Short mmCIF file of C-alpha atoms in Angstrom, two decimals:
data_model
loop_
_atom_site.label_atom_id
_atom_site.label_comp_id
_atom_site.label_asym_id
_atom_site.label_seq_id
_atom_site.Cartn_x
_atom_site.Cartn_y
_atom_site.Cartn_z
CA MET A 1 113.87 30.79 81.03
CA MET A 2 113.75 27.43 79.45
CA LEU A 3 117.26 27.01 80.35
CA GLY A 4 116.59 28.07 84.14
CA GLY A 5 113.83 25.50 84.13
CA PHE A 6 116.59 22.74 83.11
CA TYR A 7 118.65 23.43 86.02
CA LYS A 8 115.65 23.55 88.42
CA LYS A 9 114.32 20.36 87.22
CA ASN A 10 117.74 18.56 87.32
CA LEU A 11 118.33 19.75 90.86
CA LEU A 12 115.11 18.67 92.19
CA SER A 13 115.55 15.35 90.42
CA PHE A 14 118.65 14.73 92.46
CA LEU A 15 116.84 15.69 95.61
CA ASN A 16 114.25 13.25 95.02
CA LYS A 17 117.00 10.51 95.91
CA ILE A 18 117.26 11.73 99.72
CA GLU A 19 116.38 8.94 101.93
CA LYS A 20 117.49 10.07 105.26
CA GLY A 21 116.36 13.67 106.61
CA THR A 22 113.97 15.84 105.20
CA ILE A 23 114.49 19.17 103.08
CA THR A 24 111.74 21.50 102.11
CA ILE A 25 112.52 23.83 99.48
CA ASN A 26 110.31 27.07 99.13
CA ASP A 27 110.59 29.14 95.81
CA ASP A 28 107.34 29.77 93.77
CA PHE A 29 106.30 26.33 94.93
CA SER A 30 107.02 24.30 97.84
CA ARG A 31 108.40 20.71 97.76
CA THR A 32 109.61 18.30 100.42
CA PHE A 33 112.17 15.66 99.66
CA GLY A 34 113.07 12.73 102.05
CA SER A 35 111.58 11.97 105.37
CA GLY A 36 112.54 11.93 108.99
CA GLU A 37 115.12 14.19 111.08
CA PRO A 38 116.68 16.13 110.67
CA LYS A 39 114.23 18.67 108.98
CA VAL A 40 115.32 21.76 107.29
CA THR A 41 114.18 24.36 104.76
CA ILE A 42 115.70 25.90 101.70
CA GLU A 43 114.33 29.64 101.04
CA VAL A 44 115.54 30.15 97.63
CA VAL A 45 116.10 33.90 96.77
CA SER A 46 117.50 33.60 93.17
CA PRO A 47 117.01 31.27 90.55
CA ARG A 48 120.89 31.44 90.11
CA PHE A 49 121.06 29.00 93.01
CA TYR A 50 119.74 26.26 90.43
CA ARG A 51 122.44 26.96 87.79
CA ARG A 52 125.13 27.35 89.96
CA THR A 53 124.62 24.25 92.16
CA ILE A 54 123.97 22.12 88.89
CA LEU A 55 127.31 23.61 87.00
CA GLY A 56 129.29 23.77 90.42
CA GLY A 57 128.16 20.89 92.39
CA ASP A 58 129.10 21.21 96.17
CA LEU A 59 131.17 23.98 95.27
CA GLY A 60 128.63 25.96 93.51
CA PHE A 61 126.38 25.14 96.01
CA ALA A 62 128.56 26.69 98.76
CA GLU A 63 129.26 29.86 96.58
CA SER A 64 125.56 30.20 95.78
CA TYR A 65 125.02 30.51 99.78
CA ALA A 66 127.79 32.77 100.08
CA ASN A 67 126.43 35.07 97.18
CA GLY A 68 122.81 35.14 99.25
CA GLU A 69 121.04 33.08 96.53
CA TRP A 70 119.34 30.98 99.14
CA PHE A 71 119.17 30.44 103.11
CA THR A 72 118.24 27.99 105.30
CA ASP A 73 116.91 27.49 108.93
CA ASN A 74 119.53 25.31 110.18
CA LEU A 75 122.74 25.26 107.76
CA THR A 76 124.51 22.32 109.70
CA ASP A 77 121.53 20.01 109.68
CA LEU A 78 121.32 20.65 105.87
CA ILE A 79 124.81 19.72 105.25
CA THR A 80 124.45 16.73 107.64
CA ILE A 81 121.56 15.84 105.29
CA LEU A 82 123.85 15.77 102.48
CA ILE A 83 126.41 13.97 104.20
CA LEU A 84 123.82 11.06 105.04
CA ASN A 85 123.00 10.75 101.41
CA LYS A 86 126.19 11.51 99.80
CA ASP A 87 126.06 8.05 98.18
CA HIS A 88 122.94 8.70 96.45
CA LEU A 89 123.74 12.52 95.59
CA SER A 90 127.25 11.98 94.31
CA GLY A 91 126.26 12.09 90.76
CA LEU A 92 125.58 15.80 90.89
CA ASP A 93 129.47 16.28 91.18
CA VAL A 94 129.92 14.00 88.10
CA LYS A 95 127.25 14.64 85.51
CA TRP A 96 127.41 18.38 85.27
CA SER A 97 130.01 19.84 87.52
CA PHE A 98 133.23 18.30 86.07
CA ILE A 99 134.56 21.33 84.22
CA THR A 100 134.14 23.33 87.33
CA LYS A 101 135.96 20.56 89.57
CA ILE A 102 138.89 20.52 86.96
CA LEU A 103 139.17 24.21 87.07
CA ALA A 104 139.11 24.05 90.91
CA ARG A 105 141.71 21.61 91.22
CA LEU A 106 143.92 23.37 88.62
CA GLY A 107 143.66 26.54 90.80
CA HIS A 108 144.36 24.43 93.94
CA TRP A 109 147.53 22.88 92.12
CA ARG A 110 148.89 26.33 91.50
CA ARG A 111 148.78 27.19 95.10
CA LYS A 112 151.97 24.84 95.65
CA ASN A 113 153.53 25.34 99.07
CA THR A 114 157.07 26.40 98.02
CA LEU A 115 158.75 28.67 100.37
CA THR A 116 157.06 31.68 98.69
CA GLY A 117 153.97 29.99 98.19
CA SER A 118 153.53 28.61 101.92
CA LYS A 119 153.76 32.16 103.46
CA LYS A 120 151.30 33.65 100.91
CA ASN A 121 148.94 30.87 101.46
CA ILE A 122 149.13 31.03 105.22
CA GLN A 123 148.88 35.03 105.14
CA GLU A 124 145.83 34.70 103.02
CA HIS A 125 143.86 33.02 105.77
CA TYR A 126 145.49 33.91 109.05
CA ASP A 127 146.28 37.56 108.35
CA LEU A 128 142.61 38.59 107.54
CA SER A 129 142.46 40.30 110.72
CA ASN A 130 143.29 39.58 114.14
CA GLU A 131 140.36 41.44 115.53
CA MET A 132 138.03 39.31 113.37
CA PHE A 133 139.33 36.19 114.86
CA MET A 134 138.83 37.75 118.35
CA THR A 135 135.01 37.97 117.62
CA PHE A 136 134.69 34.07 117.64
CA LEU A 137 137.78 32.63 119.47
CA ASP A 138 138.05 32.35 123.30
CA ASP A 139 140.15 34.64 125.44
CA THR A 140 143.19 32.42 124.67
CA MET A 141 143.11 33.05 121.05
CA THR A 142 143.30 29.23 120.29
CA TYR A 143 142.29 28.44 116.72
CA SER A 144 141.93 24.44 117.08
CA CYS A 145 140.05 21.76 118.31
CA GLY A 146 139.11 22.19 122.17
CA PHE A 147 138.61 19.32 124.52
CA PHE A 148 135.36 19.29 126.47
CA GLU A 149 136.01 17.23 129.98
CA GLY A 150 132.42 18.01 131.02
CA LYS A 151 129.17 19.39 129.50
CA LYS A 152 129.57 22.66 131.48
CA ASP A 153 133.24 23.28 130.08
CA SER A 154 133.28 26.82 128.29
CA LEU A 155 135.08 27.06 125.18
CA TYR A 156 137.91 28.65 127.06
CA GLN A 157 138.25 25.90 129.39
CA ALA A 158 138.13 23.28 126.60
CA GLN A 159 140.90 24.85 125.17
CA ILE A 160 143.05 25.09 128.30
CA ASN A 161 142.12 21.17 128.46
CA LYS A 162 143.14 20.57 125.14
CA ILE A 163 146.77 22.42 125.75
CA ASP A 164 147.39 20.69 128.84
CA LYS A 165 146.83 17.27 127.35
CA ILE A 166 149.57 18.18 125.02
CA ILE A 167 151.92 19.46 127.58
CA ASP A 168 151.20 16.33 129.59
CA LYS A 169 151.58 14.10 126.44
CA ALA A 170 154.94 15.57 125.61
CA ASP A 171 156.07 15.32 129.03
CA ILE A 172 157.36 18.98 129.16
CA LYS A 173 159.56 19.85 132.21
CA GLU A 174 161.56 22.97 133.32
CA LYS A 175 164.74 21.77 131.51
CA HIS A 176 163.36 21.24 128.24
CA HIS A 177 163.62 23.52 125.18
CA ILE A 178 160.50 23.28 122.94
CA LEU A 179 159.95 23.82 119.40
CA GLU A 180 156.37 24.68 118.34
CA ILE A 181 155.66 24.36 114.76
CA GLY A 182 152.72 27.00 113.97
CA SER A 183 152.44 29.58 116.76
CA GLY A 184 148.73 30.40 116.54
CA TRP A 185 148.26 33.56 118.73
CA GLY A 186 151.08 31.90 121.40
CA ALA A 187 148.36 30.29 123.78
CA LEU A 188 150.30 26.79 123.96
CA ALA A 189 153.80 28.67 124.25
CA LYS A 190 152.51 30.54 127.03
CA ARG A 191 150.79 27.91 129.13
CA ALA A 192 153.64 25.57 128.75
CA VAL A 193 155.98 28.28 130.48
CA GLU A 194 153.55 29.08 132.87
CA ARG A 195 153.01 25.44 133.88
CA THR A 196 156.72 24.21 133.71
CA GLY A 197 159.02 27.15 133.35
CA CYS A 198 160.28 25.56 129.92
CA LYS A 199 161.88 27.54 127.18
CA VAL A 200 159.86 27.67 123.79
CA THR A 201 160.78 28.67 120.43
CA THR A 202 157.48 28.99 118.48
CA ILE A 203 157.37 29.75 114.50
CA THR A 204 154.90 31.04 112.23
CA LEU A 205 154.43 32.35 108.81
CA SER A 206 151.65 34.80 109.55
CA GLU A 207 152.68 38.32 109.99
CA ARG A 208 149.88 39.28 112.08
CA GLN A 209 150.24 36.20 114.42
CA TYR A 210 153.97 37.35 114.74
CA SER A 211 153.27 40.76 115.74
CA TYR A 212 150.63 39.47 118.32
CA VAL A 213 152.65 37.09 120.01
CA LYS A 214 155.75 39.38 119.97
CA ASN A 215 153.45 41.91 121.92
CA MET A 216 152.33 39.33 124.02
CA ILE A 217 155.68 37.93 125.23
CA LYS A 218 156.66 41.64 125.97
CA ASN A 219 153.38 42.56 127.82
CA GLU A 220 153.69 39.09 129.94
CA ASN A 221 157.40 39.65 130.48
CA LEU A 222 158.18 36.29 129.00
CA GLU A 223 161.36 37.20 126.90
CA ASP A 224 163.47 34.82 128.72
CA ASN A 225 161.36 31.87 127.99
CA ILE A 226 159.56 32.32 124.66
CA ASP A 227 161.27 33.19 121.46
CA ILE A 228 158.97 33.70 118.05
CA GLN A 229 160.17 33.57 114.66
CA LEU A 230 158.86 34.25 111.45
CA VAL A 231 160.38 31.25 109.53
CA ASP A 232 159.28 28.43 107.36
CA PHE A 233 159.52 24.80 109.33
CA ARG A 234 162.00 23.74 106.48
CA ASN A 235 164.43 26.77 107.69
CA VAL A 236 164.30 26.14 111.30
CA GLU A 237 167.56 25.54 113.12
CA GLY A 238 168.57 24.20 116.46
CA SER A 239 168.13 21.09 118.70
CA TYR A 240 164.96 20.66 120.77
CA ASP A 241 164.08 18.45 123.70
CA ARG A 242 160.24 18.40 122.80
CA ILE A 243 158.15 19.33 119.63
CA VAL A 244 154.69 20.18 119.35
CA SER A 245 152.52 21.06 116.47
CA VAL A 246 148.89 21.90 116.52
CA GLU A 247 146.72 21.66 113.21
CA MET A 248 149.70 22.97 111.15
CA ILE A 249 150.61 19.86 109.24
CA GLU A 250 147.21 20.36 107.18
CA ALA A 251 148.60 23.91 105.41
CA ILE A 252 151.62 22.02 104.04
CA GLY A 253 150.15 19.88 101.34
CA TYR A 254 150.81 16.29 100.58
CA ASP A 255 154.50 16.66 99.03
CA LEU A 256 155.72 18.13 102.29
CA PHE A 257 154.34 15.40 104.62
CA ASN A 258 157.76 13.49 104.25
CA PRO A 259 160.10 16.54 104.72
CA TYR A 260 157.86 17.72 107.84
CA PHE A 261 158.45 14.36 109.74
CA ASP A 262 162.09 14.12 108.57
CA ARG A 263 162.56 17.64 109.82
CA ILE A 264 161.09 16.81 113.17
CA GLU A 265 163.50 13.76 113.28
CA LYS A 266 166.40 16.26 112.51
CA LEU A 267 165.64 18.99 115.13
CA MET A 268 164.40 16.68 117.94
CA LYS A 269 167.11 15.46 120.23
CA PRO A 270 167.59 11.80 120.95
CA ASN A 271 165.05 10.47 123.25
CA GLY A 272 162.78 13.42 122.70
CA THR A 273 159.03 13.48 122.05
CA ALA A 274 156.74 15.11 119.79
CA VAL A 275 153.15 15.71 119.91
CA ILE A 276 151.30 16.34 116.56
CA GLN A 277 147.60 17.52 116.38
CA ALA A 278 146.19 17.14 112.94
CA ILE A 279 142.63 17.25 111.50
CA THR A 280 142.47 13.92 109.29
CA TYR A 281 140.66 12.73 106.01
CA PRO A 282 139.68 9.08 106.39
CA ASP A 283 142.09 6.48 104.85
CA ASP A 284 139.23 5.01 102.75
CA ASN A 285 138.87 7.28 99.65
CA TYR A 286 141.92 9.34 100.58
CA ASP A 287 143.34 8.71 96.85
CA ILE A 288 140.09 10.33 95.53
CA TYR A 289 140.50 13.42 97.90
CA LEU A 290 144.01 13.96 96.92
CA LYS A 291 142.88 14.17 93.02
CA GLY A 292 139.97 16.77 93.98
CA CYS A 293 139.36 20.30 95.49
CA ASP A 294 136.77 20.75 98.30
CA PHE A 295 135.19 23.71 99.73
CA ILE A 296 137.85 24.48 102.35
CA GLN A 297 140.72 24.35 99.97
CA LYS A 298 138.91 26.48 97.45
CA PHE A 299 137.43 29.25 99.54
CA ILE A 300 138.94 29.20 103.09
CA PHE A 301 142.38 27.81 103.18
CA PRO A 302 144.38 27.76 99.99
CA GLY A 303 147.07 25.17 99.27
CA SER A 304 145.77 23.00 102.21
CA LEU A 305 145.29 19.35 102.30
CA LEU A 306 144.39 17.22 104.97
CA PRO A 307 146.59 14.12 105.82
CA SER A 308 145.05 10.76 106.68
CA VAL A 309 146.35 8.76 109.39
CA ALA A 310 147.96 6.13 107.19
CA ALA A 311 149.62 8.97 105.24
CA MET A 312 151.23 10.22 108.35
CA LYS A 313 152.23 6.79 109.49
CA ASP A 314 153.97 6.17 105.85
CA SER A 315 155.95 9.58 106.61
CA ILE A 316 156.98 8.65 109.91
CA ASN A 317 158.17 5.09 109.02
CA LEU A 318 160.66 6.72 106.61
CA THR A 319 162.22 7.91 109.63
CA ASN A 320 163.63 6.73 113.07
CA LEU A 321 160.80 8.21 114.76
CA LYS A 322 158.48 5.82 116.48
CA LEU A 323 154.50 6.30 116.61
CA ASP A 324 153.74 5.81 120.22
CA ASN A 325 149.92 6.66 120.58
CA ILE A 326 146.86 7.99 118.61
CA GLU A 327 143.87 9.46 120.23
CA ARG A 328 140.83 10.58 118.32
CA ILE A 329 139.16 13.79 119.56
CA GLY A 330 137.03 14.77 116.42
CA ALA A 331 133.83 14.75 118.34
CA HIS A 332 135.04 17.56 120.36
CA TYR A 333 135.69 19.81 117.13
CA ALA A 334 131.89 19.70 116.34
CA THR A 335 131.34 21.23 119.62
CA THR A 336 134.18 23.80 119.29
CA LEU A 337 133.03 24.86 115.82
CA ASN A 338 129.23 25.18 116.92
CA LEU A 339 130.64 27.64 119.91
CA TRP A 340 132.69 29.55 117.51
CA ASN A 341 129.89 29.72 114.83
CA LYS A 342 127.53 31.17 117.69
CA ASN A 343 130.15 33.90 118.73
CA PHE A 344 130.80 34.77 115.30
CA ASN A 345 126.94 35.37 114.69
CA ASN A 346 126.72 37.28 118.04
CA ASN A 347 129.43 39.81 116.61
CA ILE A 348 128.19 40.44 113.13
CA GLU A 349 127.85 44.00 113.30
CA GLU A 350 131.26 44.40 114.84
CA ILE A 351 132.65 42.12 112.03
CA LYS A 352 130.81 44.59 109.22
CA GLU A 353 132.38 47.35 110.84
CA MET A 354 135.78 45.91 110.10
CA GLY A 355 135.07 46.03 106.58
CA PHE A 356 133.92 42.30 106.08
CA ASP A 357 131.08 42.21 103.64
CA GLN A 358 127.86 39.69 103.77
CA TYR A 359 129.75 37.31 101.30
CA PHE A 360 132.51 36.77 103.72
CA ILE A 361 129.76 36.58 106.40
CA ASN A 362 127.81 33.95 104.48
CA LEU A 363 130.99 32.28 103.27
CA TRP A 364 132.44 31.76 106.99
CA ASN A 365 128.81 30.79 108.24
CA TYR A 366 129.07 27.95 105.71
CA TYR A 367 132.60 27.11 106.66
CA PHE A 368 131.84 26.63 110.53
CA SER A 369 128.51 24.73 109.53
CA TYR A 370 130.44 22.43 106.88
CA CYS A 371 133.32 21.62 109.23
CA GLU A 372 130.91 20.86 112.33
CA ALA A 373 128.84 18.49 110.30
CA GLY A 374 131.96 16.91 108.89
CA PHE A 375 133.28 16.23 112.47
CA ALA A 376 129.64 15.24 113.82
CA ASN A 377 129.41 12.74 111.01
CA ASP A 378 132.89 11.47 111.00
CA THR A 379 133.70 12.44 107.67
CA ILE A 380 136.68 13.96 108.99
CA ASP A 381 138.40 13.61 112.46
CA ASP A 382 141.14 15.36 114.62
CA VAL A 383 143.96 13.36 116.12
CA GLN A 384 146.74 13.75 118.67
CA LEU A 385 149.85 11.65 117.81
CA VAL A 386 152.74 11.04 120.53
CA ILE A 387 155.77 10.30 118.59
CA LYS A 388 159.15 9.19 120.33
CA GLY A 389 162.52 9.76 119.14
CA GLY A 390 164.46 6.78 117.46
CA MET A 391 166.30 5.88 120.80
CA ALA A 392 164.68 4.61 124.06
CA ASN A 393 162.74 7.21 126.00
CA ALA A 394 164.89 8.48 128.88
#
């Protein structure tokens, strides 16, 4: 009991540092910290919440939520408050949780993206269940940032908008052979063929995505235009007019950034164009990020690591490729994630019937809110890079 009081006292002491936004904690007491908007309430269900958060920092806080030890009336707003006050609360991740952080980092370090490791890491997330992903994605089954051209755009329309932007930026024509690094569930390949009549080779390490896209190709009579391969980007062969890759680079890890762009250079024909969409971490503090292990890396995407724009530029500069254009679209990701989260929660019973437990549901709600708050507050971004081959564009 005395030790429990120690954890509670220390966590409440940290919350006293909140200056932006308001958090009310209800337990066997009710206390309010901070002032102004946004305003949220935390309902403590178990005293383990205090211990897990003090000893685990932000990772412990998330795990405590997944375990049902607390809940809140607005998870995204709560995480927003923590972001707004990160400079005041950073000590929580230093004073008590350093052992947890070291262990998490060691666990992340062990998830190396070797040829075998990459496949295992990808399948651990993307092979959860096609049906589970269907509960929150739109009909295109696109699992990346949409682009909302107007307030009335649906999630489906936003994804079509995004795909069309990539097709247009790559200047894909009927005569072109396209390489897509990271197939997803086939939406971009299908749309590119429908719009232009091009040929697409698309690759994935996810067996479930491979089967899904294989069936889609057959059902849509696209065998003459789309070829899907279950292969690592390091082992792809051929020569391509255009290369596209949407939010795949995050899965490969820092050590493979150089090989990734080197492979693009070798696979792309002279005068070719590549369009890369990537979730990015700010250049500031990127060195610190590289040494840590965050919620996404520990609980959602094993082996992942966000690039920074500067890190990608450094890798591109080691090749003969030329960075032609960068567009930031991260604000659209906050909206995308908000809609995914709503869809997910509208289908909770169906998700449970698939065999996913409450821990998984809580963890994914935290994942959606964590990312939505991150994009909404510019702690992470999403960019589209247009990259030209080393020779003058034809």
